[in-house]
Amino acid sequence: GQQVMQIPQYQHVQEGEDFTTYCNSSTTLSNIQWYKQRPGGHPVFLIQLVKSGEVKKQKRLTFQFGEAKKNSSLHITATQTTDVGTYFCAGPGSNDYKLSFGAGTTVTVRA
Amino acid sequence: EAGVAQSPRYKIIEKRQSVAFWCNPISGHATLYWYQQILGQGPKLLIQFQNNGVVDDSQLPKDRFSAERLKGVDSTLKIQPAKLEDSAVYLCASSLGGQGARSYEQYFGPGTRLTVT
């Protein structure tokens, strides 16, 4: 079945630095979604990318969908302590409403 | 708008006991999901409903897990009998369904943290 893999598993970042987390799928995706889960919280929808090569920005977060629609990235600039949490990418599986989640990238920030 | 509601928030049971979780999705959301999230992992889909019909339950351990959404709104997930490896957070999520641009966005409830001893 379809698998979604994320790297790195952990990202330790100095406050103010930039970092990127990557998501790769074993199959072509019709769309990809990103979620953020704060420690002790539940996943919260961030964004959905649909088009090949699509780039979307939310303040300091930049999301990109690969040209082949098999990979995606999340780039955060000027990391803040509010960015702490686990970022999941998720792609549709056997039907468009079913999501397969990656294992997530857990971000910690050093002040 | 009100979010996805779940209860209870925490549950501790002994192995071989039974437990039930309740979910009330966002009003008007046709699609409802139950996920299992083990510590350090991403959510794993257990079952997906479209209104009151099951769309996908391929990863539901049917010998011990059951779920229903009788009137197409609230849903319950039951485990009977529980095993130690069932210790996890059980998340309920809902989405609009349909064909609109935001149909696939999933909104999660706070989850039920289950500990089986």
mmCIF file with all atom_site columns, N, CA and C in Angstrom, chain A residues 39-90:
data_model
loop_
_atom_site.group_PDB
_atom_site.id
_atom_site.type_symbol
_atom_site.label_atom_id
_atom_site.label_alt_id
_atom_site.label_comp_id
_atom_site.label_asym_id
_atom_site.label_entity_id
_atom_site.label_seq_id
_atom_site.pdbx_PDB_ins_code
_atom_site.Cartn_x
_atom_site.Cartn_y
_atom_site.Cartn_z
_atom_site.occupancy
_atom_site.B_iso_or_equiv
_atom_site.pdbx_formal_charge
_atom_site.auth_seq_id
_atom_site.auth_comp_id
_atom_site.auth_asym_id
_atom_site.auth_atom_id
_atom_site.pdbx_PDB_model_num
ATOM 1   N N  . PRO A 1 39 ? 2.711  19.453 21.582  1.00 0.00 ? 39 PRO A N  1
ATOM 2   C CA . PRO A 1 39 ? 2.853  18.431 22.641  1.00 0.00 ? 39 PRO A CA 1
ATOM 3   C C  . PRO A 1 39 ? 1.580  18.326 23.463  1.00 0.00 ? 39 PRO A C  1
ATOM 4   N N  . GLY A 1 40 ? 1.050  17.096 23.577  1.00 0.00 ? 40 GLY A N  1
ATOM 5   C CA . GLY A 1 40 ? -0.173 16.870 24.333  1.00 0.00 ? 40 GLY A CA 1
ATOM 6   C C  . GLY A 1 40 ? -1.443 17.261 23.620  1.00 0.00 ? 40 GLY A C  1
ATOM 7   N N  . GLY A 1 41 ? -1.317 17.731 22.393  1.00 0.00 ? 41 GLY A N  1
ATOM 8   C CA . GLY A 1 41 ? -2.495 18.189 21.649  1.00 0.00 ? 41 GLY A CA 1
ATOM 9   C C  . GLY A 1 41 ? -2.891 17.238 20.543  1.00 0.00 ? 41 GLY A C  1
ATOM 10  N N  . HIS A 1 42 ? -3.773 17.713 19.675  1.00 0.00 ? 42 HIS A N  1
ATOM 11  C CA . HIS A 1 42 ? -4.230 16.903 18.564  1.00 0.00 ? 42 HIS A CA 1
ATOM 12  C C  . HIS A 1 42 ? -3.777 17.547 17.263  1.00 0.00 ? 42 HIS A C  1
ATOM 13  N N  . PRO A 1 43 ? -3.724 16.775 16.174  1.00 0.00 ? 43 PRO A N  1
ATOM 14  C CA . PRO A 1 43 ? -3.295 17.355 14.893  1.00 0.00 ? 43 PRO A CA 1
ATOM 15  C C  . PRO A 1 43 ? -4.234 18.480 14.453  1.00 0.00 ? 43 PRO A C  1
ATOM 16  N N  . VAL A 1 44 ? -3.627 19.542 13.933  1.00 0.00 ? 44 VAL A N  1
ATOM 17  C CA . VAL A 1 44 ? -4.385 20.682 13.428  1.00 0.00 ? 44 VAL A CA 1
ATOM 18  C C  . VAL A 1 44 ? -4.006 20.888 11.977  1.00 0.00 ? 44 VAL A C  1
ATOM 19  N N  . PHE A 1 45 ? -5.004 20.994 11.112  1.00 0.00 ? 45 PHE A N  1
ATOM 20  C CA . PHE A 1 45 ? -4.776 21.176 9.682   1.00 0.00 ? 45 PHE A CA 1
ATOM 21  C C  . PHE A 1 45 ? -4.035 22.485 9.427   1.00 0.00 ? 45 PHE A C  1
ATOM 22  N N  . LEU A 1 46 ? -2.985 22.400 8.598   1.00 0.00 ? 46 LEU A N  1
ATOM 23  C CA . LEU A 1 46 ? -2.254 23.601 8.205   1.00 0.00 ? 46 LEU A CA 1
ATOM 24  C C  . LEU A 1 46 ? -2.581 24.005 6.774   1.00 0.00 ? 46 LEU A C  1
ATOM 25  N N  . ILE A 1 47 ? -2.414 23.037 5.843   1.00 0.00 ? 47 ILE A N  1
ATOM 26  C CA . ILE A 1 47 ? -2.547 23.410 4.441   1.00 0.00 ? 47 ILE A CA 1
ATOM 27  C C  . ILE A 1 47 ? -2.732 22.170 3.578   1.00 0.00 ? 47 ILE A C  1
ATOM 28  N N  . GLN A 1 48 ? -3.285 22.368 2.398   1.00 0.00 ? 48 GLN A N  1
ATOM 29  C CA . GLN A 1 48 ? -3.385 21.314 1.397   1.00 0.00 ? 48 GLN A CA 1
ATOM 30  C C  . GLN A 1 48 ? -2.778 21.823 0.096   1.00 0.00 ? 48 GLN A C  1
ATOM 31  N N  . LEU A 1 49 ? -1.948 20.990 -0.531  1.00 0.00 ? 49 LEU A N  1
ATOM 32  C CA . LEU A 1 49 ? -1.369 21.297 -1.837  1.00 0.00 ? 49 LEU A CA 1
ATOM 33  C C  . LEU A 1 49 ? -1.937 20.313 -2.841  1.00 0.00 ? 49 LEU A C  1
ATOM 34  N N  . VAL A 1 50 ? -2.268 20.825 -4.008  1.00 0.00 ? 50 VAL A N  1
ATOM 35  C CA . VAL A 1 50 ? -2.929 19.998 -5.016  1.00 0.00 ? 50 VAL A CA 1
ATOM 36  C C  . VAL A 1 50 ? -2.167 19.962 -6.340  1.00 0.00 ? 50 VAL A C  1
ATOM 37  N N  . LYS A 1 51 ? -1.619 21.078 -6.760  1.00 0.00 ? 51 LYS A N  1
ATOM 38  C CA . LYS A 1 51 ? -1.013 21.164 -8.088  1.00 0.00 ? 51 LYS A CA 1
ATOM 39  C C  . LYS A 1 51 ? 0.468  20.819 -8.067  1.00 0.00 ? 51 LYS A C  1
ATOM 40  N N  . SER A 1 52 ? 0.934  20.244 -9.156  1.00 0.00 ? 52 SER A N  1
ATOM 41  C CA . SER A 1 52 ? 2.338  19.929 -9.323  1.00 0.00 ? 52 SER A CA 1
ATOM 42  C C  . SER A 1 52 ? 3.171  21.198 -9.206  1.00 0.00 ? 52 SER A C  1
ATOM 43  N N  . GLY A 1 53 ? 4.221  21.168 -8.348  1.00 0.00 ? 53 GLY A N  1
ATOM 44  C CA . GLY A 1 53 ? 5.083  22.324 -8.184  1.00 0.00 ? 53 GLY A CA 1
ATOM 45  C C  . GLY A 1 53 ? 4.496  23.456 -7.359  1.00 0.00 ? 53 GLY A C  1
ATOM 46  N N  . GLU A 1 54 ? 3.342  23.234 -6.785  1.00 0.00 ? 54 GLU A N  1
ATOM 47  C CA . GLU A 1 54 ? 2.664  24.301 -6.044  1.00 0.00 ? 54 GLU A CA 1
ATOM 48  C C  . GLU A 1 54 ? 3.466  24.734 -4.820  1.00 0.00 ? 54 GLU A C  1
ATOM 49  N N  . VAL A 1 55 ? 3.479  26.038 -4.570  1.00 0.00 ? 55 VAL A N  1
ATOM 50  C CA . VAL A 1 55 ? 4.131  26.614 -3.407  1.00 0.00 ? 55 VAL A CA 1
ATOM 51  C C  . VAL A 1 55 ? 3.116  27.511 -2.699  1.00 0.00 ? 55 VAL A C  1
ATOM 52  N N  . LYS A 1 56 ? 2.972  27.293 -1.393  1.00 0.00 ? 56 LYS A N  1
ATOM 53  C CA . LYS A 1 56 ? 2.075  28.138 -0.601  1.00 0.00 ? 56 LYS A CA 1
ATOM 54  C C  . LYS A 1 56 ? 2.808  28.617 0.640   1.00 0.00 ? 56 LYS A C  1
ATOM 55  N N  . LYS A 1 57 ? 2.495  29.841 1.042   1.00 0.00 ? 57 LYS A N  1
ATOM 56  C CA . LYS A 1 57 ? 3.148  30.406 2.222   1.00 0.00 ? 57 LYS A CA 1
ATOM 57  C C  . LYS A 1 57 ? 2.117  30.768 3.269   1.00 0.00 ? 57 LYS A C  1
ATOM 58  N N  . GLN A 1 58 ? 2.494  30.516 4.507   1.00 0.00 ? 58 GLN A N  1
ATOM 59  C CA . GLN A 1 58 ? 1.710  30.976 5.656   1.00 0.00 ? 58 GLN A CA 1
ATOM 60  C C  . GLN A 1 58 ? 2.713  31.637 6.591   1.00 0.00 ? 58 GLN A C  1
ATOM 61  N N  . LYS A 1 59 ? 2.789  32.958 6.526   1.00 0.00 ? 59 LYS A N  1
ATOM 62  C CA . LYS A 1 59 ? 3.720  33.721 7.359   1.00 0.00 ? 59 LYS A CA 1
ATOM 63  C C  . LYS A 1 59 ? 5.133  33.162 7.186   1.00 0.00 ? 59 LYS A C  1
ATOM 64  N N  . ARG A 1 60 ? 5.720  32.551 8.196   1.00 0.00 ? 60 ARG A N  1
ATOM 65  C CA . ARG A 1 60 ? 7.085  32.062 8.105   1.00 0.00 ? 60 ARG A CA 1
ATOM 66  C C  . ARG A 1 60 ? 7.175  30.627 7.573   1.00 0.00 ? 60 ARG A C  1
ATOM 67  N N  . LEU A 1 61 ? 6.050  30.022 7.241   1.00 0.00 ? 61 LEU A N  1
ATOM 68  C CA . LEU A 1 61 ? 6.036  28.641 6.751   1.00 0.00 ? 61 LEU A CA 1
ATOM 69  C C  . LEU A 1 61 ? 5.834  28.631 5.241   1.00 0.00 ? 61 LEU A C  1
ATOM 70  N N  . THR A 1 62 ? 6.690  27.885 4.531   1.00 0.00 ? 62 THR A N  1
ATOM 71  C CA . THR A 1 62 ? 6.556  27.723 3.089   1.00 0.00 ? 62 THR A CA 1
ATOM 72  C C  . THR A 1 62 ? 6.412  26.247 2.771   1.00 0.00 ? 62 THR A C  1
ATOM 73  N N  . PHE A 1 63 ? 5.334  25.906 2.085   1.00 0.00 ? 63 PHE A N  1
ATOM 74  C CA . PHE A 1 63 ? 5.031  24.527 1.713   1.00 0.00 ? 63 PHE A CA 1
ATOM 75  C C  . PHE A 1 63 ? 5.210  24.381 0.216   1.00 0.00 ? 63 PHE A C  1
ATOM 76  N N  . GLN A 1 64 ? 5.800  23.244 -0.187  1.00 0.00 ? 64 GLN A N  1
ATOM 77  C CA . GLN A 1 64 ? 6.001  23.005 -1.612  1.00 0.00 ? 64 GLN A CA 1
ATOM 78  C C  . GLN A 1 64 ? 5.602  21.588 -1.961  1.00 0.00 ? 64 GLN A C  1
ATOM 79  N N  . PHE A 1 65 ? 4.973  21.420 -3.110  1.00 0.00 ? 65 PHE A N  1
ATOM 80  C CA . PHE A 1 65 ? 4.596  20.116 -3.647  1.00 0.00 ? 65 PHE A CA 1
ATOM 81  C C  . PHE A 1 65 ? 5.497  19.847 -4.831  1.00 0.00 ? 65 PHE A C  1
ATOM 82  N N  . GLY A 1 66 ? 6.116  18.687 -4.881  1.00 0.00 ? 66 GLY A N  1
ATOM 83  C CA . GLY A 1 66 ? 7.058  18.387 -5.936  1.00 0.00 ? 66 GLY A CA 1
ATOM 84  C C  . GLY A 1 66 ? 6.427  18.292 -7.312  1.00 0.00 ? 66 GLY A C  1
ATOM 85  N N  . GLU A 1 67 ? 7.256  18.449 -8.328  1.00 0.00 ? 67 GLU A N  1
ATOM 86  C CA . GLU A 1 67 ? 6.771  18.414 -9.708  1.00 0.00 ? 67 GLU A CA 1
ATOM 87  C C  . GLU A 1 67 ? 6.135  17.071 -10.046 1.00 0.00 ? 67 GLU A C  1
ATOM 88  N N  . ALA A 1 68 ? 6.692  16.008 -9.506  1.00 0.00 ? 68 ALA A N  1
ATOM 89  C CA . ALA A 1 68 ? 6.159  14.669 -9.774  1.00 0.00 ? 68 ALA A CA 1
ATOM 90  C C  . ALA A 1 68 ? 5.027  14.297 -8.814  1.00 0.00 ? 68 ALA A C  1
ATOM 91  N N  . LYS A 1 69 ? 4.700  15.194 -7.900  1.00 0.00 ? 69 LYS A N  1
ATOM 92  C CA . LYS A 1 69 ? 3.640  14.968 -6.912  1.00 0.00 ? 69 LYS A CA 1
ATOM 93  C C  . LYS A 1 69 ? 3.891  13.709 -6.085  1.00 0.00 ? 69 LYS A C  1
ATOM 94  N N  . LYS A 1 70 ? 5.172  13.477 -5.781  1.00 0.00 ? 70 LYS A N  1
ATOM 95  C CA . LYS A 1 70 ? 5.529  12.362 -4.904  1.00 0.00 ? 70 LYS A CA 1
ATOM 96  C C  . LYS A 1 70 ? 6.282  12.841 -3.676  1.00 0.00 ? 70 LYS A C  1
ATOM 97  N N  . ASN A 1 71 ? 6.557  14.137 -3.597  1.00 0.00 ? 71 ASN A N  1
ATOM 98  C CA . ASN A 1 71 ? 7.242  14.637 -2.426  1.00 0.00 ? 71 ASN A CA 1
ATOM 99  C C  . ASN A 1 71 ? 6.790  16.052 -2.111  1.00 0.00 ? 71 ASN A C  1
ATOM 100 N N  . SER A 1 72 ? 7.073  16.437 -0.871  1.00 0.00 ? 72 SER A N  1
ATOM 101 C CA . SER A 1 72 ? 6.668  17.754 -0.405  1.00 0.00 ? 72 SER A CA 1
ATOM 102 C C  . SER A 1 72 ? 7.657  18.209 0.658   1.00 0.00 ? 72 SER A C  1
ATOM 103 N N  . SER A 1 73 ? 7.707  19.505 0.875   1.00 0.00 ? 73 SER A N  1
ATOM 104 C CA . SER A 1 73 ? 8.586  20.030 1.913   1.00 0.00 ? 73 SER A CA 1
ATOM 105 C C  . SER A 1 73 ? 7.899  21.164 2.658   1.00 0.00 ? 73 SER A C  1
ATOM 106 N N  . LEU A 1 74 ? 8.342  21.327 3.885   1.00 0.00 ? 74 LEU A N  1
ATOM 107 C CA . LEU A 1 74 ? 7.901  22.442 4.735   1.00 0.00 ? 74 LEU A CA 1
ATOM 108 C C  . LEU A 1 74 ? 9.146  23.160 5.210   1.00 0.00 ? 74 LEU A C  1
ATOM 109 N N  . HIS A 1 75 ? 9.249  24.435 4.888   1.00 0.00 ? 75 HIS A N  1
ATOM 110 C CA . HIS A 1 75 ? 10.399 25.241 5.290   1.00 0.00 ? 75 HIS A CA 1
ATOM 111 C C  . HIS A 1 75 ? 9.919  26.306 6.269   1.00 0.00 ? 75 HIS A C  1
ATOM 112 N N  . ILE A 1 76 ? 10.572 26.388 7.420   1.00 0.00 ? 76 ILE A N  1
ATOM 113 C CA . ILE A 1 76 ? 10.225 27.408 8.415   1.00 0.00 ? 76 ILE A CA 1
ATOM 114 C C  . ILE A 1 76 ? 11.405 28.366 8.561   1.00 0.00 ? 76 ILE A C  1
ATOM 115 N N  . THR A 1 77 ? 11.150 29.620 8.410   1.00 0.00 ? 77 THR A N  1
ATOM 116 C CA . THR A 1 77 ? 12.201 30.630 8.573   1.00 0.00 ? 77 THR A CA 1
ATOM 117 C C  . THR A 1 77 ? 12.084 31.281 9.948   1.00 0.00 ? 77 THR A C  1
ATOM 118 N N  . ALA A 1 78 ? 13.228 31.692 10.457  1.00 0.00 ? 78 ALA A N  1
ATOM 119 C CA . ALA A 1 78 ? 13.288 32.414 11.742  1.00 0.00 ? 78 ALA A CA 1
ATOM 120 C C  . ALA A 1 78 ? 12.462 31.708 12.812  1.00 0.00 ? 78 ALA A C  1
ATOM 121 N N  . THR A 1 79 ? 12.843 30.460 13.087  1.00 0.00 ? 79 THR A N  1
ATOM 122 C CA . THR A 1 79 ? 12.082 29.609 13.997  1.00 0.00 ? 79 THR A CA 1
ATOM 123 C C  . THR A 1 79 ? 11.831 30.297 15.337  1.00 0.00 ? 79 THR A C  1
ATOM 124 N N  . GLN A 1 80 ? 10.619 30.131 15.834  1.00 0.00 ? 80 GLN A N  1
ATOM 125 C CA . GLN A 1 80 ? 10.229 30.665 17.131  1.00 0.00 ? 80 GLN A CA 1
ATOM 126 C C  . GLN A 1 80 ? 9.800  29.526 18.055  1.00 0.00 ? 80 GLN A C  1
ATOM 127 N N  . THR A 1 81 ? 9.727  29.821 19.344  1.00 0.00 ? 81 THR A N  1
ATOM 128 C CA . THR A 1 81 ? 9.331  28.773 20.292  1.00 0.00 ? 81 THR A CA 1
ATOM 129 C C  . THR A 1 81 ? 7.907  28.284 20.028  1.00 0.00 ? 81 THR A C  1
ATOM 130 N N  . THR A 1 82 ? 7.103  29.111 19.396  1.00 0.00 ? 82 THR A N  1
ATOM 131 C CA . THR A 1 82 ? 5.737  28.700 19.061  1.00 0.00 ? 82 THR A CA 1
ATOM 132 C C  . THR A 1 82 ? 5.697  27.643 17.945  1.00 0.00 ? 82 THR A C  1
ATOM 133 N N  . ASP A 1 83 ? 6.842  27.417 17.297  1.00 0.00 ? 83 ASP A N  1
ATOM 134 C CA . ASP A 1 83 ? 6.895  26.402 16.230  1.00 0.00 ? 83 ASP A CA 1
ATOM 135 C C  . ASP A 1 83 ? 7.105  24.994 16.773  1.00 0.00 ? 83 ASP A C  1
ATOM 136 N N  . VAL A 1 84 ? 7.321  24.882 18.084  1.00 0.00 ? 84 VAL A N  1
ATOM 137 C CA . VAL A 1 84 ? 7.520  23.569 18.701  1.00 0.00 ? 84 VAL A CA 1
ATOM 138 C C  . VAL A 1 84 ? 6.318  22.670 18.439  1.00 0.00 ? 84 VAL A C  1
ATOM 139 N N  . GLY A 1 85 ? 6.599  21.404 18.110  1.00 0.00 ? 85 GLY A N  1
ATOM 140 C CA . GLY A 1 85 ? 5.528  20.439 17.868  1.00 0.00 ? 85 GLY A CA 1
ATOM 141 C C  . GLY A 1 85 ? 5.970  19.412 16.855  1.00 0.00 ? 85 GLY A C  1
ATOM 142 N N  . THR A 1 86 ? 5.032  18.566 16.466  1.00 0.00 ? 86 THR A N  1
ATOM 143 C CA . THR A 1 86 ? 5.307  17.557 15.445  1.00 0.00 ? 86 THR A CA 1
ATOM 144 C C  . THR A 1 86 ? 4.522  17.909 14.190  1.00 0.00 ? 86 THR A C  1
ATOM 145 N N  . TYR A 1 87 ? 5.231  17.933 13.070  1.00 0.00 ? 87 TYR A N  1
ATOM 146 C CA . TYR A 1 87 ? 4.630  18.276 11.786  1.00 0.00 ? 87 TYR A CA 1
ATOM 147 C C  . TYR A 1 87 ? 4.449  16.985 10.982  1.00 0.00 ? 87 TYR A C  1
ATOM 148 N N  . PHE A 1 88 ? 3.211  16.720 10.602  1.00 0.00 ? 88 PHE A N  1
ATOM 149 C CA . PHE A 1 88 ? 2.887  15.528 9.826   1.00 0.00 ? 88 PHE A CA 1
ATOM 150 C C  . PHE A 1 88 ? 2.494  15.920 8.408   1.00 0.00 ? 88 PHE A C  1
ATOM 151 N N  . CYS A 1 89 ? 2.966  15.148 7.443   1.00 0.00 ? 89 CYS A N  1
ATOM 152 C CA . CYS A 1 89 ? 2.388  15.241 6.121   1.00 0.00 ? 89 CYS A CA 1
ATOM 153 C C  . CYS A 1 89 ? 1.472  14.027 5.960   1.00 0.00 ? 89 CYS A C  1
ATOM 154 N N  . ALA A 1 90 ? 0.479  14.168 5.107   1.00 0.00 ? 90 ALA A N  1
ATOM 155 C CA . ALA A 1 90 ? -0.479 13.084 4.913   1.00 0.00 ? 90 ALA A CA 1
ATOM 156 C C  . ALA A 1 90 ? -0.955 13.101 3.478   1.00 0.00 ? 90 ALA A C  1
#
